[in-house]
Each structure stands twice: as C-alpha cells, then as structure tokens.
Amino acid sequence: MTRDEIFTKVQTILVDALAVDEDEVKPESSLTKDLGAESIDFLDIVFKLEQAFGIKIPQGELFPENVASNPEYVQDGKVTPAGIAMLKARMPHMTLGAWEQDPQVMKVQELFTVGTLVRFVEAKLAAK
Amino acid sequence: MRWLWIDRIVELVPGQRLVAIKNLSLAEEYFHDHFPASGEMPATPIMPACFILEGMAQTAGILVGHAEGFREKVALAKISKAELSADAVPGQTLRYTATLQNLDALGASTAGVVELFDPTRPGEATTIGQIDLMFSHLDHNMAGLDFPAHNFVFGESFKTVLRMSGVG
C-alpha cells in the first residue's frame, strides 16, 4: 500500500471519528489543535485503524503513556532530555520539530498530526 | 436508585451481544411533560430521544462491563453515531441490541440497533435507529485521573436487572 493510499484511508477514518470535513484533514493537521480530537477519540482512532488496516496496536505504541506522571521524563511541566530521548526511541513516527526548543508536556498531544498516523501505519504494515 | 432505562435483558452472548427491552407506559411521568397540551395542540406523549440513547448506553454498558466481569468502571465517553427515524409512544416496546465491536484495556466500542414493537402488530419489529457508542474504562483514563475504588457504575439497580433477567 502506498503512502497516498494509507493517507486516503486515514482521512476517511478521521472524517468519521472526529466529524470533520475531508479537506480539513491534511498531513500537517494536528489531531487535537486543528481537528478537535479529545482523549476518547484517540481510542476510537486506534480501533478504526486496527480494523481498516488489519493491524494490532498495543496500548502505548501509537500514543505515549505514563509520561506525565514519570518524574524522570517530566519536570516542572517540561519533558526532560531523558523524556525526549524516550519519545524519539519509542515513537519514531512522531516529529518533534520546534517543540524540542520548548518541550512543554501539555503540548505533546499537539504533535500528533495526520502525517504521524500515516507514518505509524506505514511502519506497521512494513513490519507485518 | 439509578434511573434505569431498560426493563429486562432478554439475551446475552458474553463478549458479543446483549439485547434488552424497555416497555413504555403512560404512567411514566416524563410523558406528561414531553409534550403537554399547548394552545390548540393536544398533549403528545413521545419518548425523548435522549432517553432512548440512555437505554442503549445502559444496554451496551452492561455488555462491556460483563465482558470484564464488572471489574471495570464503564462510562459512556462518546456517541459515535445516533440516528432515530420514528417516535416511540406509550404502549410500545423498544428493543435494544448492542454488539461489541472492540474491547481493550482502555475501553470499548459498540454498535447498536433500536427496534420498536407495537402490540397492534404482534411479532412485527420495526428498526427505528442505529446508536454506536464508545465507553471508557475509568481507571485507565488517559488523563490519569483517580476514581473511588468501589465500582459505582454497576450498583444495586443494575444488579437487580441482571438478576431479574436471569443473567446475574
């Protein structure tokens, strides 16, 4: 499956899960900031990705978990260098970009874009 | 006592499907407010759609809770889809069929069909809606919030329905 084909399927999933218009779903759209996703939507998206692509997504693989509550990874509301290293190692589909300069933990969710999902699915399908 | 919107569970296939019914009676107070006579308009008792939604949420919620032995606190988190095409009125019976679509540690999704039975047309069910829902397991919420240890979701009133339906 090509990246474009994956994107089209992901787009359909997000239109359905988030009640947004197709043209709002661009590769660079942030799931929370631009498309209004809330926490339960992330679970909905995981279920829909599993079904659409025939993949299994273990808890914590797509979206990081237990980061905020771990003092090794977060101090004073900012993700520590160890936390950033962990995100890079465990979440290679995420693009940290300019966020690394001011790594506020509250803004981690905003880093999840449509492109993040596409890259994640691409890697999962390649590993199948 | 929690406000129950199902009267009886009529079928349970654990982890797959739960079917419940709700009998509508003019003795239920809300019918007198929804809608009362006004001006030239006579009183029009119809069941508010939000209560039909709650009926499906309870049906599907019990299915999800049962699948994990009622250890999880199952809370309605999202109405993915809700379509209703007809009114339900006193003397009729609603049948909710909830099917489990996905279940994991964080929560579950269900698909639901709402059917209507009218005693003037015995044995004939009319499908009047589709209600798809998502549930969260509160103790595994993504926000990391803490909830009381006891399972306040599946209290006495739900246990009574389960027991009276022969599945408790």
Short mmCIF file of C-alpha atoms in Angstrom, two decimals:
data_model
loop_
_atom_site.label_atom_id
_atom_site.label_comp_id
_atom_site.label_asym_id
_atom_site.label_seq_id
_atom_site.Cartn_x
_atom_site.Cartn_y
_atom_site.Cartn_z
CA MET A 1 0.00 0.00 0.00
CA THR A 2 1.41 3.40 -0.97
CA ARG A 3 1.65 6.35 1.40
CA ASP A 4 -1.12 8.10 -0.57
CA GLU A 5 -3.42 5.11 -0.21
CA ILE A 6 -2.73 4.99 3.53
CA PHE A 7 -3.42 8.73 3.78
CA THR A 8 -6.78 8.36 2.00
CA LYS A 9 -7.86 5.61 4.40
CA VAL A 10 -6.65 7.58 7.44
CA GLN A 11 -8.53 10.61 6.13
CA THR A 12 -11.76 8.60 5.90
CA ILE A 13 -11.24 7.33 9.46
CA LEU A 14 -10.72 10.84 10.82
CA VAL A 15 -13.72 12.28 8.98
CA ASP A 16 -15.81 9.57 10.61
CA ALA A 17 -14.23 9.66 14.10
CA LEU A 18 -13.94 13.43 14.50
CA ALA A 19 -16.87 14.65 12.40
CA VAL A 20 -14.62 16.92 10.35
CA ASP A 21 -14.67 17.69 6.62
CA GLU A 22 -12.35 15.81 4.30
CA ASP A 23 -10.50 18.97 3.24
CA GLU A 24 -9.66 19.76 6.87
CA VAL A 25 -7.66 16.54 7.15
CA LYS A 26 -4.23 17.44 5.79
CA PRO A 27 -0.94 15.67 6.58
CA GLU A 28 0.16 18.57 8.80
CA SER A 29 -3.16 18.90 10.70
CA SER A 30 -2.78 18.39 14.44
CA LEU A 31 -5.35 15.90 15.75
CA THR A 32 -6.11 17.94 18.88
CA LYS A 33 -5.40 21.53 17.86
CA ASP A 34 -6.78 21.52 14.31
CA LEU A 35 -9.23 18.63 14.29
CA GLY A 36 -10.54 18.89 17.86
CA ALA A 37 -9.71 15.34 18.98
CA GLU A 38 -10.28 14.55 22.68
CA SER A 39 -8.81 11.67 24.64
CA ILE A 40 -11.61 9.18 23.85
CA ASP A 41 -11.16 9.98 20.16
CA PHE A 42 -7.64 8.57 20.32
CA LEU A 43 -9.07 5.20 21.38
CA ASP A 44 -11.69 5.45 18.64
CA ILE A 45 -8.94 6.16 16.09
CA VAL A 46 -6.89 3.18 17.32
CA PHE A 47 -9.90 0.86 16.94
CA LYS A 48 -10.64 2.20 13.46
CA LEU A 49 -7.00 1.94 12.31
CA GLU A 50 -6.85 -1.67 13.53
CA GLN A 51 -9.98 -2.53 11.60
CA ALA A 52 -9.14 -0.65 8.39
CA PHE A 53 -5.55 -1.90 8.07
CA GLY A 54 -5.82 -5.30 9.75
CA ILE A 55 -3.16 -4.41 12.30
CA LYS A 56 -2.97 -4.74 16.09
CA ILE A 57 -1.91 -1.65 18.02
CA PRO A 58 -0.81 -2.49 21.58
CA GLN A 59 -1.59 0.08 24.25
CA GLY A 60 1.03 2.83 24.36
CA GLU A 61 2.54 2.06 20.96
CA LEU A 62 0.92 4.83 18.95
CA PHE A 63 0.35 7.42 21.68
CA PRO A 64 2.80 7.73 24.59
CA GLU A 65 1.50 6.73 28.01
CA ASN A 66 2.53 7.36 31.59
CA VAL A 67 4.95 10.07 30.52
CA ALA A 68 3.47 12.97 32.50
CA SER A 69 3.44 11.00 35.77
CA ASN A 70 7.08 9.93 35.49
CA PRO A 71 9.49 12.43 37.18
CA GLU A 72 12.35 11.07 35.09
CA TYR A 73 10.55 12.24 31.95
CA VAL A 74 8.77 15.38 33.12
CA GLN A 75 9.91 18.11 35.49
CA ASP A 76 8.20 21.47 36.06
CA GLY A 77 5.80 20.85 33.20
CA LYS A 78 8.58 20.23 30.70
CA VAL A 79 9.75 17.00 29.16
CA THR A 80 13.33 16.26 30.25
CA PRO A 81 16.16 15.28 27.87
CA ALA A 82 15.63 11.68 29.03
CA GLY A 83 11.94 12.03 28.18
CA ILE A 84 12.72 13.42 24.74
CA ALA A 85 15.16 10.56 24.11
CA MET A 86 12.47 8.08 25.17
CA LEU A 87 9.91 9.66 22.82
CA LYS A 88 12.38 9.52 19.93
CA ALA A 89 13.17 5.88 20.63
CA ARG A 90 9.63 4.64 21.30
CA MET A 91 7.69 6.95 18.98
CA PRO A 92 9.74 7.18 15.76
CA HIS A 93 6.54 8.13 13.88
CA MET A 94 6.38 11.42 15.83
CA THR A 95 8.08 14.56 14.52
CA LEU A 96 9.21 16.66 17.48
CA GLY A 97 10.47 19.62 15.41
CA ALA A 98 10.44 23.06 17.03
CA TRP A 99 8.69 21.68 20.13
CA GLU A 100 12.10 20.41 21.32
CA GLN A 101 13.14 24.03 21.98
CA ASP A 102 10.29 24.46 24.50
CA PRO A 103 9.20 20.91 25.33
CA GLN A 104 6.04 21.56 27.33
CA VAL A 105 4.34 18.32 28.33
CA MET A 106 0.89 19.84 27.75
CA LYS A 107 1.76 20.31 24.12
CA VAL A 108 2.90 16.74 23.39
CA GLN A 109 -0.57 15.81 22.16
CA GLU A 110 -0.49 18.63 19.62
CA LEU A 111 2.48 16.95 17.95
CA PHE A 112 0.20 14.18 16.74
CA THR A 113 -0.66 15.06 13.19
CA VAL A 114 -2.40 13.18 10.42
CA GLY A 115 1.08 12.55 9.00
CA THR A 116 2.09 10.91 12.30
CA LEU A 117 -0.71 8.38 11.90
CA VAL A 118 0.21 7.73 8.27
CA ARG A 119 3.89 7.10 9.15
CA PHE A 120 2.86 4.85 12.02
CA VAL A 121 0.57 2.75 9.82
CA GLU A 122 3.23 2.60 7.10
CA ALA A 123 5.76 1.18 9.59
CA LYS A 124 3.22 -1.30 10.98
CA LEU A 125 2.32 -2.56 7.51
CA ALA A 126 6.01 -2.87 6.58
CA ALA A 127 6.63 -4.96 9.70
CA LYS A 128 3.71 -7.31 9.03
CA MET B 1 -31.55 4.17 42.80
CA ARG B 2 -30.16 4.88 39.40
CA TRP B 3 -32.68 5.83 36.74
CA LEU B 4 -32.90 2.66 34.70
CA TRP B 5 -33.95 2.83 31.07
CA ILE B 6 -34.20 -0.87 30.38
CA ASP B 7 -36.68 -3.25 31.97
CA ARG B 8 -35.20 -6.60 31.18
CA ILE B 9 -32.28 -8.28 29.46
CA VAL B 10 -33.63 -10.85 27.01
CA GLU B 11 -30.40 -12.20 25.53
CA LEU B 12 -26.76 -12.15 26.48
CA VAL B 13 -23.92 -13.64 24.47
CA PRO B 14 -20.94 -12.72 26.69
CA GLY B 15 -18.41 -10.50 24.97
CA GLN B 16 -20.53 -10.33 21.83
CA ARG B 17 -24.12 -9.17 22.13
CA LEU B 18 -26.70 -8.04 24.65
CA VAL B 19 -30.40 -7.50 23.92
CA ALA B 20 -32.65 -5.58 26.32
CA ILE B 21 -36.21 -4.28 26.20
CA LYS B 22 -37.92 -1.20 27.54
CA ASN B 23 -41.71 -1.11 27.89
CA LEU B 24 -43.18 2.36 27.55
CA SER B 25 -46.01 3.24 29.93
CA LEU B 26 -48.17 6.34 30.15
CA ALA B 27 -47.68 6.09 33.92
CA GLU B 28 -44.11 7.30 33.41
CA GLU B 29 -44.06 10.93 34.42
CA TYR B 30 -41.90 12.29 31.65
CA PHE B 31 -44.62 11.53 29.09
CA HIS B 32 -46.75 14.26 30.65
CA ASP B 33 -44.05 16.83 30.06
CA HIS B 34 -42.97 15.64 26.64
CA PHE B 35 -45.18 17.16 25.34
CA PRO B 36 -48.11 18.68 27.29
CA ALA B 37 -51.11 20.28 25.56
CA SER B 38 -50.39 23.80 24.46
CA GLY B 39 -52.90 26.16 22.89
CA GLU B 40 -54.62 24.30 20.07
CA MET B 41 -52.08 21.45 20.23
CA PRO B 42 -53.22 18.36 22.15
CA ALA B 43 -50.83 16.56 24.50
CA THR B 44 -48.32 14.45 22.54
CA PRO B 45 -46.62 11.86 24.72
CA ILE B 46 -43.47 10.66 22.93
CA MET B 47 -40.30 9.29 24.46
CA PRO B 48 -37.47 11.85 24.37
CA ALA B 49 -34.64 10.68 22.11
CA CYS B 50 -32.09 11.28 24.88
CA PHE B 51 -33.79 8.58 26.98
CA ILE B 52 -33.61 6.16 24.04
CA LEU B 53 -29.91 6.96 23.87
CA GLU B 54 -29.58 6.29 27.58
CA GLY B 55 -31.37 2.95 27.12
CA MET B 56 -28.82 1.92 24.51
CA ALA B 57 -25.98 3.24 26.67
CA GLN B 58 -27.17 1.06 29.57
CA THR B 59 -27.63 -1.97 27.30
CA ALA B 60 -24.20 -1.58 25.71
CA GLY B 61 -22.60 -0.57 29.02
CA ILE B 62 -23.74 -3.79 30.70
CA LEU B 63 -22.39 -5.78 27.73
CA VAL B 64 -18.99 -4.08 28.08
CA GLY B 65 -18.97 -4.40 31.87
CA HIS B 66 -19.98 -8.07 31.75
CA ALA B 67 -17.16 -8.84 29.29
CA GLU B 68 -14.64 -7.90 32.02
CA GLY B 69 -16.53 -9.44 34.93
CA PHE B 70 -17.79 -5.99 36.07
CA ARG B 71 -14.30 -5.17 37.36
CA GLU B 72 -14.05 -2.05 35.20
CA LYS B 73 -15.91 1.20 35.76
CA VAL B 74 -17.51 1.58 32.35
CA ALA B 75 -18.55 5.11 31.40
CA LEU B 76 -20.15 6.39 28.22
CA ALA B 77 -17.48 8.52 26.56
CA LYS B 78 -18.65 9.20 23.04
CA ILE B 79 -21.75 8.92 20.89
CA SER B 80 -20.20 7.97 17.56
CA LYS B 81 -23.49 7.81 15.75
CA ALA B 82 -27.15 8.26 16.69
CA GLU B 83 -29.95 8.08 14.17
CA LEU B 84 -33.62 7.66 15.04
CA SER B 85 -36.33 7.64 12.39
CA ALA B 86 -39.54 7.24 14.39
CA ASP B 87 -41.14 8.22 17.69
CA ALA B 88 -41.74 5.73 20.48
CA VAL B 89 -45.05 6.15 22.35
CA PRO B 90 -46.78 4.65 25.42
CA GLY B 91 -47.90 1.06 24.94
CA GLN B 92 -44.98 0.21 22.69
CA THR B 93 -41.80 -1.71 23.45
CA LEU B 94 -38.26 -0.77 22.47
CA ARG B 95 -35.69 -3.47 21.87
CA TYR B 96 -32.03 -2.53 22.10
CA THR B 97 -29.44 -4.82 20.54
CA ALA B 98 -25.86 -3.86 21.35
CA THR B 99 -22.94 -5.62 19.66
CA LEU B 100 -19.38 -5.37 20.94
CA GLN B 101 -17.07 -4.08 18.20
CA ASN B 102 -13.79 -3.52 20.05
CA LEU B 103 -12.60 -4.03 23.60
CA ASP B 104 -9.23 -3.32 25.17
CA ALA B 105 -7.79 -2.16 28.49
CA LEU B 106 -8.75 1.47 27.87
CA GLY B 107 -12.32 1.00 26.73
CA ALA B 108 -14.69 -0.37 24.14
CA SER B 109 -16.84 0.47 21.16
CA THR B 110 -20.30 -0.90 20.43
CA ALA B 111 -22.78 -0.86 17.57
CA GLY B 112 -26.46 -0.72 18.42
CA VAL B 113 -29.80 -1.24 16.74
CA VAL B 114 -33.08 0.11 18.13
CA GLU B 115 -36.29 -1.67 17.21
CA LEU B 116 -39.90 -0.85 18.02
CA PHE B 117 -42.71 -3.31 18.75
CA ASP B 118 -46.33 -2.26 18.70
CA PRO B 119 -48.96 -4.58 20.24
CA THR B 120 -51.36 -3.84 17.38
CA ARG B 121 -48.87 -5.52 15.04
CA PRO B 122 -47.82 -8.61 17.04
CA GLY B 123 -44.48 -10.13 16.21
CA GLU B 124 -43.54 -7.34 13.85
CA ALA B 125 -40.44 -5.32 14.71
CA THR B 126 -39.58 -2.06 13.03
CA THR B 127 -35.98 -0.90 13.07
CA ILE B 128 -36.08 2.76 14.05
CA GLY B 129 -32.47 3.58 14.74
CA GLN B 130 -28.77 2.97 14.98
CA ILE B 131 -26.75 4.09 18.02
CA ASP B 132 -22.99 3.45 18.08
CA LEU B 133 -21.14 4.26 21.28
CA MET B 134 -17.72 4.35 22.90
CA PHE B 135 -17.03 3.55 26.52
CA SER B 136 -14.05 4.37 28.67
CA HIS B 137 -12.69 2.20 31.47
CA LEU B 138 -12.40 4.99 34.02
CA ASP B 139 -9.46 3.54 35.95
CA HIS B 140 -7.40 3.53 32.73
CA ASN B 141 -8.33 7.04 31.61
CA MET B 142 -5.72 8.85 29.53
CA ALA B 143 -5.86 11.93 31.75
CA GLY B 144 -4.50 9.85 34.66
CA LEU B 145 -7.39 10.84 36.97
CA ASP B 146 -8.14 8.81 40.08
CA PHE B 147 -11.61 7.48 40.84
CA PRO B 148 -13.03 5.85 44.00
CA ALA B 149 -12.09 2.19 44.42
CA HIS B 150 -15.62 0.78 44.61
CA ASN B 151 -17.44 0.19 41.34
CA PHE B 152 -20.07 2.94 41.47
CA VAL B 153 -21.14 2.25 37.88
CA PHE B 154 -22.52 -1.22 38.38
CA GLY B 155 -24.51 -0.68 41.56
CA GLU B 156 -27.57 -2.35 43.05
CA SER B 157 -30.04 -1.25 40.38
CA PHE B 158 -28.07 -2.83 37.55
CA LYS B 159 -27.55 -5.97 39.61
CA THR B 160 -31.32 -6.14 40.12
CA VAL B 161 -31.98 -6.01 36.37
CA LEU B 162 -29.37 -8.68 35.76
CA ARG B 163 -30.77 -10.93 38.49
CA MET B 164 -34.41 -10.44 37.44
CA SER B 165 -33.39 -11.24 33.87
CA GLY B 166 -31.71 -14.44 34.99
CA VAL B 167 -28.21 -13.40 33.96
CA GLY B 168 -26.88 -12.00 37.25
#
